[in-house]
């Protein structure tokens, strides 16, 4: 079983969706540890309730390089093979990325490269796009930038509110994060420049 390390800062609904898929036998992986940089993250409490190993690693006041070294060390202590960012609200340093080459994933609530950064659903709503969605991508040193694994489109309705739109995007996030991971864990793939391509 592939050992996943989940890193989060908040609610943790994407983490829970992945945990559910594992529990239902749909994902050949196990969650080795859930780490939060915010001690009060609901996602961390949810992980504890499920009996998973959890680590609270507060980032407040800690220098980024030093923090990322501690984070990488904690993940390695738990023999993590894939790092799953699930609402982790910090950029990772180059040093951290090098520790897990091609093994760090993130989910972002827009069709990248549109609307990177915070509040992507609001950004898309305010811009007036008719289609937005979500993206599972590999993580590099730049914000919301690495090679794309999977995307799902969500139509913006005239009657939408940012909240209603966010909720529909979130449903797709929960679906595609596990699907992307399942593909990467069970099929041959490679990264060709920026393109994630299935097959040898
Ligand atoms: C999601 O919208 C995800 O796309 C973004 O942060 C949010 C995390 O939500 N990266 P949750 O903590 O998984 O519920």
PDB file of C-alpha atoms and ligand atoms in Angstrom:
ATOM      1  CA  UNK A   1       0.000   0.000   0.000  1.00  0.00           C
ATOM      2  CA  UNK A   2       1.313   3.421  -0.917  1.00  0.00           C
ATOM      3  CA  UNK A   3       1.816   5.583   2.135  1.00  0.00           C
ATOM      4  CA  UNK A   4       0.228   9.039   1.887  1.00  0.00           C
ATOM      5  CA  UNK A   5       1.065  12.058   4.001  1.00  0.00           C
ATOM      6  CA  UNK A   6      -1.776  14.582   4.077  1.00  0.00           C
ATOM      7  CA  UNK A   7      -0.837  18.193   4.781  1.00  0.00           C
ATOM      8  CA  UNK A   8      -3.623  20.653   5.517  1.00  0.00           C
ATOM      9  CA  UNK A   9      -4.487  23.929   7.208  1.00  0.00           C
ATOM     10  CA  UNK A  10      -8.256  23.915   7.608  1.00  0.00           C
ATOM     11  CA  UNK A  11     -11.553  22.154   7.061  1.00  0.00           C
ATOM     12  CA  UNK A  12     -10.128  18.985   5.534  1.00  0.00           C
ATOM     13  CA  UNK A  13     -13.031  17.936   3.322  1.00  0.00           C
ATOM     14  CA  UNK A  14     -10.700  16.859   0.499  1.00  0.00           C
ATOM     15  CA  UNK A  15      -8.691  14.799   2.969  1.00  0.00           C
ATOM     16  CA  UNK A  16     -11.916  13.148   4.192  1.00  0.00           C
ATOM     17  CA  UNK A  17     -13.031  12.386   0.636  1.00  0.00           C
ATOM     18  CA  UNK A  18      -9.716  10.605   0.011  1.00  0.00           C
ATOM     19  CA  UNK A  19      -9.938   8.781   3.360  1.00  0.00           C
ATOM     20  CA  UNK A  20     -13.435   7.586   2.395  1.00  0.00           C
ATOM     21  CA  UNK A  21     -12.228   6.267  -0.950  1.00  0.00           C
ATOM     22  CA  UNK A  22      -9.442   4.368   0.805  1.00  0.00           C
ATOM     23  CA  UNK A  23     -11.887   2.957   3.342  1.00  0.00           C
ATOM     24  CA  UNK A  24     -14.186   1.795   0.556  1.00  0.00           C
ATOM     25  CA  UNK A  25     -11.306  -0.020  -1.092  1.00  0.00           C
ATOM     26  CA  UNK A  26     -11.235   2.252  -4.135  1.00  0.00           C
ATOM     27  CA  UNK A  27      -7.735   3.612  -3.636  1.00  0.00           C
ATOM     28  CA  UNK A  28      -4.705   1.358  -3.050  1.00  0.00           C
ATOM     29  CA  UNK A  29      -3.155   3.586  -0.389  1.00  0.00           C
ATOM     30  CA  UNK A  30      -3.054   4.233   3.321  1.00  0.00           C
ATOM     31  CA  UNK A  31      -2.861   7.507   5.192  1.00  0.00           C
ATOM     32  CA  UNK A  32       0.400   7.354   7.128  1.00  0.00           C
ATOM     33  CA  UNK A  33      -0.005  10.738   8.801  1.00  0.00           C
ATOM     34  CA  UNK A  34      -2.082  13.934   8.691  1.00  0.00           C
ATOM     35  CA  UNK A  35      -0.108  17.084   9.443  1.00  0.00           C
ATOM     36  CA  UNK A  36      -1.487  20.573  10.010  1.00  0.00           C
ATOM     37  CA  UNK A  37       0.364  23.846  10.346  1.00  0.00           C
ATOM     38  CA  UNK A  38      -2.657  25.149  12.269  1.00  0.00           C
ATOM     39  CA  UNK A  39      -3.225  23.334  15.559  1.00  0.00           C
ATOM     40  CA  UNK A  40      -6.959  24.164  15.503  1.00  0.00           C
ATOM     41  CA  UNK A  41      -7.637  22.908  11.965  1.00  0.00           C
ATOM     42  CA  UNK A  42     -10.935  20.969  11.860  1.00  0.00           C
ATOM     43  CA  UNK A  43      -9.237  18.567   9.426  1.00  0.00           C
ATOM     44  CA  UNK A  44      -6.738  17.576  12.114  1.00  0.00           C
ATOM     45  CA  UNK A  45      -9.524  16.880  14.616  1.00  0.00           C
ATOM     46  CA  UNK A  46     -11.361  14.804  12.000  1.00  0.00           C
ATOM     47  CA  UNK A  47      -8.194  12.770  11.397  1.00  0.00           C
ATOM     48  CA  UNK A  48      -7.820  12.130  15.137  1.00  0.00           C
ATOM     49  CA  UNK A  49     -11.436  11.001  15.343  1.00  0.00           C
ATOM     50  CA  UNK A  50     -10.727   8.491  12.598  1.00  0.00           C
ATOM     51  CA  UNK A  51      -7.810   7.111  14.558  1.00  0.00           C
ATOM     52  CA  UNK A  52      -5.176   8.271  12.076  1.00  0.00           C
ATOM     53  CA  UNK A  53      -1.714   9.396  13.089  1.00  0.00           C
ATOM     54  CA  UNK A  54      -1.710  13.185  13.347  1.00  0.00           C
ATOM     55  CA  UNK A  55       0.955  15.798  13.906  1.00  0.00           C
ATOM     56  CA  UNK A  56       0.341  19.440  14.739  1.00  0.00           C
ATOM     57  CA  UNK A  57       3.291  21.430  13.455  1.00  0.00           C
ATOM     58  CA  UNK A  58       2.547  25.123  14.065  1.00  0.00           C
ATOM     59  CA  UNK A  59       4.070  27.382  11.429  1.00  0.00           C
ATOM     60  CA  UNK A  60       3.466  30.681  13.185  1.00  0.00           C
ATOM     61  CA  UNK A  61       6.689  32.587  13.626  1.00  0.00           C
ATOM     62  CA  UNK A  62       8.837  29.843  12.081  1.00  0.00           C
ATOM     63  CA  UNK A  63      11.113  30.651   9.161  1.00  0.00           C
ATOM     64  CA  UNK A  64       9.926  28.949   5.941  1.00  0.00           C
ATOM     65  CA  UNK A  65      13.088  26.945   5.226  1.00  0.00           C
ATOM     66  CA  UNK A  66      13.245  25.709   8.774  1.00  0.00           C
ATOM     67  CA  UNK A  67       9.551  24.892   8.828  1.00  0.00           C
ATOM     68  CA  UNK A  68       9.751  22.967   5.579  1.00  0.00           C
ATOM     69  CA  UNK A  69      12.702  20.956   6.891  1.00  0.00           C
ATOM     70  CA  UNK A  70      10.651  19.974   9.935  1.00  0.00           C
ATOM     71  CA  UNK A  71       7.699  19.136   7.724  1.00  0.00           C
ATOM     72  CA  UNK A  72       9.809  16.947   5.413  1.00  0.00           C
ATOM     73  CA  UNK A  73      11.422  15.227   8.412  1.00  0.00           C
ATOM     74  CA  UNK A  74       8.004  14.470   9.942  1.00  0.00           C
ATOM     75  CA  UNK A  75       6.740  13.041   6.665  1.00  0.00           C
ATOM     76  CA  UNK A  76       9.857  10.888   6.305  1.00  0.00           C
ATOM     77  CA  UNK A  77       9.551   9.647   9.892  1.00  0.00           C
ATOM     78  CA  UNK A  78       6.185   8.277   8.857  1.00  0.00           C
ATOM     79  CA  UNK A  79       7.666   6.762   5.661  1.00  0.00           C
ATOM     80  CA  UNK A  80       5.448   8.858   3.448  1.00  0.00           C
ATOM     81  CA  UNK A  81       5.758   8.192  -0.290  1.00  0.00           C
ATOM     82  CA  UNK A  82       3.253  10.707  -1.665  1.00  0.00           C
ATOM     83  CA  UNK A  83       2.514  14.129  -0.160  1.00  0.00           C
ATOM     84  CA  UNK A  84      -1.123  15.170  -0.547  1.00  0.00           C
ATOM     85  CA  UNK A  85      -1.755  18.869  -0.007  1.00  0.00           C
ATOM     86  CA  UNK A  86      -5.389  19.329   0.963  1.00  0.00           C
ATOM     87  CA  UNK A  87      -6.054  22.971   1.685  1.00  0.00           C
ATOM     88  CA  UNK A  88      -2.500  23.702   2.834  1.00  0.00           C
ATOM     89  CA  UNK A  89      -2.262  27.471   2.844  1.00  0.00           C
ATOM     90  CA  UNK A  90       1.484  27.911   2.395  1.00  0.00           C
ATOM     91  CA  UNK A  91       3.931  27.800  -0.497  1.00  0.00           C
ATOM     92  CA  UNK A  92       6.540  25.042  -0.230  1.00  0.00           C
ATOM     93  CA  UNK A  93      10.229  25.858  -0.559  1.00  0.00           C
ATOM     94  CA  UNK A  94      12.451  24.399  -3.290  1.00  0.00           C
ATOM     95  CA  UNK A  95      14.263  22.345  -0.648  1.00  0.00           C
ATOM     96  CA  UNK A  96      11.039  20.613   0.332  1.00  0.00           C
ATOM     97  CA  UNK A  97      10.036  19.928  -3.279  1.00  0.00           C
ATOM     98  CA  UNK A  98      13.426  18.268  -3.873  1.00  0.00           C
ATOM     99  CA  UNK A  99      12.767  15.852  -1.000  1.00  0.00           C
ATOM    100  CA  UNK A 100       9.729  14.396  -2.801  1.00  0.00           C
ATOM    101  CA  UNK A 101      10.377  14.642  -6.538  1.00  0.00           C
ATOM    102  CA  UNK A 102       7.185  14.146  -8.583  1.00  0.00           C
ATOM    103  CA  UNK A 103       5.390  12.998  -5.453  1.00  0.00           C
ATOM    104  CA  UNK A 104       3.561  16.102  -4.225  1.00  0.00           C
ATOM    105  CA  UNK A 105      -0.016  16.808  -5.319  1.00  0.00           C
ATOM    106  CA  UNK A 106      -2.373  19.712  -4.737  1.00  0.00           C
ATOM    107  CA  UNK A 107      -5.961  20.536  -5.586  1.00  0.00           C
ATOM    108  CA  UNK A 108      -6.968  24.025  -6.643  1.00  0.00           C
ATOM    109  CA  UNK A 109     -10.541  25.301  -7.069  1.00  0.00           C
ATOM    110  CA  UNK A 110     -10.242  26.727 -10.615  1.00  0.00           C
ATOM    111  CA  UNK A 111      -9.239  25.592 -14.075  1.00  0.00           C
ATOM    112  CA  UNK A 112      -5.549  26.490 -13.887  1.00  0.00           C
ATOM    113  CA  UNK A 113      -3.746  28.506 -15.127  1.00  0.00           C
ATOM    114  CA  UNK A 114      -6.772  30.777 -14.610  1.00  0.00           C
ATOM    115  CA  UNK A 115      -7.288  32.166 -11.117  1.00  0.00           C
ATOM    116  CA  UNK A 116      -4.289  30.924  -9.197  1.00  0.00           C
ATOM    117  CA  UNK A 117      -3.956  32.055  -5.595  1.00  0.00           C
ATOM    118  CA  UNK A 118      -6.478  32.702  -2.872  1.00  0.00           C
ATOM    119  CA  UNK A 119     -10.248  32.670  -3.306  1.00  0.00           C
ATOM    120  CA  UNK A 120     -10.157  31.230  -6.814  1.00  0.00           C
ATOM    121  CA  UNK A 121     -13.909  30.610  -6.846  1.00  0.00           C
ATOM    122  CA  UNK A 122     -14.622  34.274  -6.041  1.00  0.00           C
ATOM    123  CA  UNK A 123     -12.029  35.390  -8.574  1.00  0.00           C
ATOM    124  CA  UNK A 124     -13.762  33.342 -11.288  1.00  0.00           C
ATOM    125  CA  UNK A 125     -17.222  34.546 -10.244  1.00  0.00           C
ATOM    126  CA  UNK A 126     -16.169  38.194 -10.205  1.00  0.00           C
ATOM    127  CA  UNK A 127     -14.385  37.877 -13.547  1.00  0.00           C
ATOM    128  CA  UNK A 128     -17.598  36.583 -15.089  1.00  0.00           C
ATOM    129  CA  UNK A 129     -16.324  33.366 -16.660  1.00  0.00           C
ATOM    130  CA  UNK A 130     -19.047  30.950 -17.736  1.00  0.00           C
ATOM    131  CA  UNK A 131     -17.016  27.849 -16.964  1.00  0.00           C
ATOM    132  CA  UNK A 132     -14.660  27.278 -14.070  1.00  0.00           C
ATOM    133  CA  UNK A 133     -13.795  24.115 -12.119  1.00  0.00           C
ATOM    134  CA  UNK A 134     -10.928  22.497 -10.303  1.00  0.00           C
ATOM    135  CA  UNK A 135      -7.454  21.132 -10.996  1.00  0.00           C
ATOM    136  CA  UNK A 136      -5.295  18.401  -9.476  1.00  0.00           C
ATOM    137  CA  UNK A 137      -1.657  19.209 -10.170  1.00  0.00           C
ATOM    138  CA  UNK A 138       1.881  18.347  -9.175  1.00  0.00           C
ATOM    139  CA  UNK A 139       3.469  20.934  -6.932  1.00  0.00           C
ATOM    140  CA  UNK A 140       6.554  22.945  -7.785  1.00  0.00           C
ATOM    141  CA  UNK A 141       8.087  26.042  -6.207  1.00  0.00           C
ATOM    142  CA  UNK A 142       5.608  28.403  -7.828  1.00  0.00           C
ATOM    143  CA  UNK A 143       2.087  28.931  -6.590  1.00  0.00           C
ATOM    144  CA  UNK A 144      -0.525  26.665  -8.253  1.00  0.00           C
ATOM    145  CA  UNK A 145       1.820  26.014 -11.135  1.00  0.00           C
ATOM    146  CA  UNK A 146       2.978  22.393 -11.545  1.00  0.00           C
ATOM    147  CA  UNK A 147       1.996  19.855 -14.236  1.00  0.00           C
ATOM    148  CA  UNK A 148      -1.741  19.151 -14.416  1.00  0.00           C
ATOM    149  CA  UNK A 149      -3.018  15.642 -13.664  1.00  0.00           C
ATOM    150  CA  UNK A 150      -6.784  16.093 -13.940  1.00  0.00           C
ATOM    151  CA  UNK A 151      -9.365  18.856 -14.259  1.00  0.00           C
ATOM    152  CA  UNK A 152     -13.141  19.048 -14.003  1.00  0.00           C
ATOM    153  CA  UNK A 153     -15.291  21.823 -15.427  1.00  0.00           C
ATOM    154  CA  UNK A 154     -18.183  23.461 -13.582  1.00  0.00           C
ATOM    155  CA  UNK A 155     -20.627  25.824 -15.336  1.00  0.00           C
ATOM    156  CA  UNK A 156     -21.338  29.201 -13.756  1.00  0.00           C
ATOM    157  CA  UNK A 157     -25.100  29.855 -13.726  1.00  0.00           C
ATOM    158  CA  UNK A 158     -26.645  33.312 -14.029  1.00  0.00           C
ATOM    159  CA  UNK A 159     -28.390  32.756 -10.711  1.00  0.00           C
ATOM    160  CA  UNK A 160     -25.157  31.684  -8.969  1.00  0.00           C
ATOM    161  CA  UNK A 161     -23.641  33.111  -5.833  1.00  0.00           C
ATOM    162  CA  UNK A 162     -19.959  32.603  -5.016  1.00  0.00           C
ATOM    163  CA  UNK A 163     -21.020  30.269  -2.219  1.00  0.00           C
ATOM    164  CA  UNK A 164     -23.249  28.086  -4.415  1.00  0.00           C
ATOM    165  CA  UNK A 165     -20.570  27.946  -7.094  1.00  0.00           C
ATOM    166  CA  UNK A 166     -17.901  27.026  -4.518  1.00  0.00           C
ATOM    167  CA  UNK A 167     -20.085  24.185  -3.240  1.00  0.00           C
ATOM    168  CA  UNK A 168     -20.488  22.703  -6.738  1.00  0.00           C
ATOM    169  CA  UNK A 169     -16.751  23.024  -7.382  1.00  0.00           C
ATOM    170  CA  UNK A 170     -16.021  21.329  -4.046  1.00  0.00           C
ATOM    171  CA  UNK A 171     -18.131  18.314  -5.041  1.00  0.00           C
ATOM    172  CA  UNK A 172     -15.970  17.944  -8.144  1.00  0.00           C
ATOM    173  CA  UNK A 173     -12.796  18.408  -6.073  1.00  0.00           C
ATOM    174  CA  UNK A 174     -13.809  15.515  -3.861  1.00  0.00           C
ATOM    175  CA  UNK A 175     -14.362  13.344  -6.930  1.00  0.00           C
ATOM    176  CA  UNK A 176     -11.253  14.180  -8.980  1.00  0.00           C
ATOM    177  CA  UNK A 177      -8.616  14.263  -6.230  1.00  0.00           C
ATOM    178  CA  UNK A 178      -9.071  10.541  -5.527  1.00  0.00           C
ATOM    179  CA  UNK A 179      -9.479   9.784  -9.201  1.00  0.00           C
ATOM    180  CA  UNK A 180      -6.205  11.528 -10.074  1.00  0.00           C
ATOM    181  CA  UNK A 181      -4.394   9.752  -7.278  1.00  0.00           C
ATOM    182  CA  UNK A 182      -5.846   6.378  -8.276  1.00  0.00           C
ATOM    183  CA  UNK A 183      -4.590   6.909 -11.830  1.00  0.00           C
ATOM    184  CA  UNK A 184      -1.100   7.883 -10.680  1.00  0.00           C
ATOM    185  CA  UNK A 185      -0.859   4.949  -8.277  1.00  0.00           C
ATOM    186  CA  UNK A 186      -2.202   2.286 -10.599  1.00  0.00           C
ATOM    187  CA  UNK A 187      -1.145   3.212 -14.138  1.00  0.00           C
ATOM    188  CA  UNK A 188       2.125   4.001 -15.842  1.00  0.00           C
ATOM    189  CA  UNK A 189       2.627   7.731 -16.435  1.00  0.00           C
ATOM    190  CA  UNK A 190       5.338  10.218 -17.163  1.00  0.00           C
ATOM    191  CA  UNK A 191       5.800  13.969 -17.237  1.00  0.00           C
ATOM    192  CA  UNK A 192       6.701  15.186 -20.703  1.00  0.00           C
ATOM    193  CA  UNK A 193       7.791  18.841 -20.288  1.00  0.00           C
ATOM    194  CA  UNK A 194       4.702  20.026 -18.435  1.00  0.00           C
ATOM    195  CA  UNK A 195       2.341  17.361 -19.749  1.00  0.00           C
ATOM    196  CA  UNK A 196       1.321  14.469 -17.561  1.00  0.00           C
ATOM    197  CA  UNK A 197       0.879  11.611 -20.012  1.00  0.00           C
ATOM    198  CA  UNK A 198      -0.469   8.158 -19.342  1.00  0.00           C
ATOM    199  CA  UNK A 199       1.449   5.190 -20.723  1.00  0.00           C
ATOM    200  CA  UNK A 200       5.108   4.176 -20.746  1.00  0.00           C
TER     201      UNK A 200
HETATM  202  C1  LIG B   1     -10.259  23.558  -1.442  1.00  0.00           C
HETATM  203  O1  LIG B   1     -11.106  24.429  -2.114  1.00  0.00           O
HETATM  204  C2  LIG B   1      -9.015  23.298  -2.236  1.00  0.00           C
HETATM  205  O2  LIG B   1      -9.234  23.336  -3.611  1.00  0.00           O
HETATM  206  C3  LIG B   1      -8.122  24.439  -1.830  1.00  0.00           C
HETATM  207  O3  LIG B   1      -8.394  24.635  -0.468  1.00  0.00           O
HETATM  208  C4  LIG B   1      -9.698  24.167  -0.170  1.00  0.00           C
HETATM  209  C5  LIG B   1      -9.558  23.156   0.922  1.00  0.00           C
HETATM  210  O4  LIG B   1     -10.791  22.684   1.375  1.00  0.00           O
HETATM  211  N1  LIG B   1      -6.740  24.140  -2.119  1.00  0.00           N
HETATM  212  P1  LIG B   1     -10.829  21.460   2.357  1.00  0.00           P
HETATM  213  O5  LIG B   1      -9.966  21.845   3.559  1.00  0.00           O
HETATM  214  O6  LIG B   1     -10.286  20.265   1.647  1.00  0.00           O
HETATM  215  O7  LIG B   1     -12.263  21.293   2.746  1.00  0.00           O
END
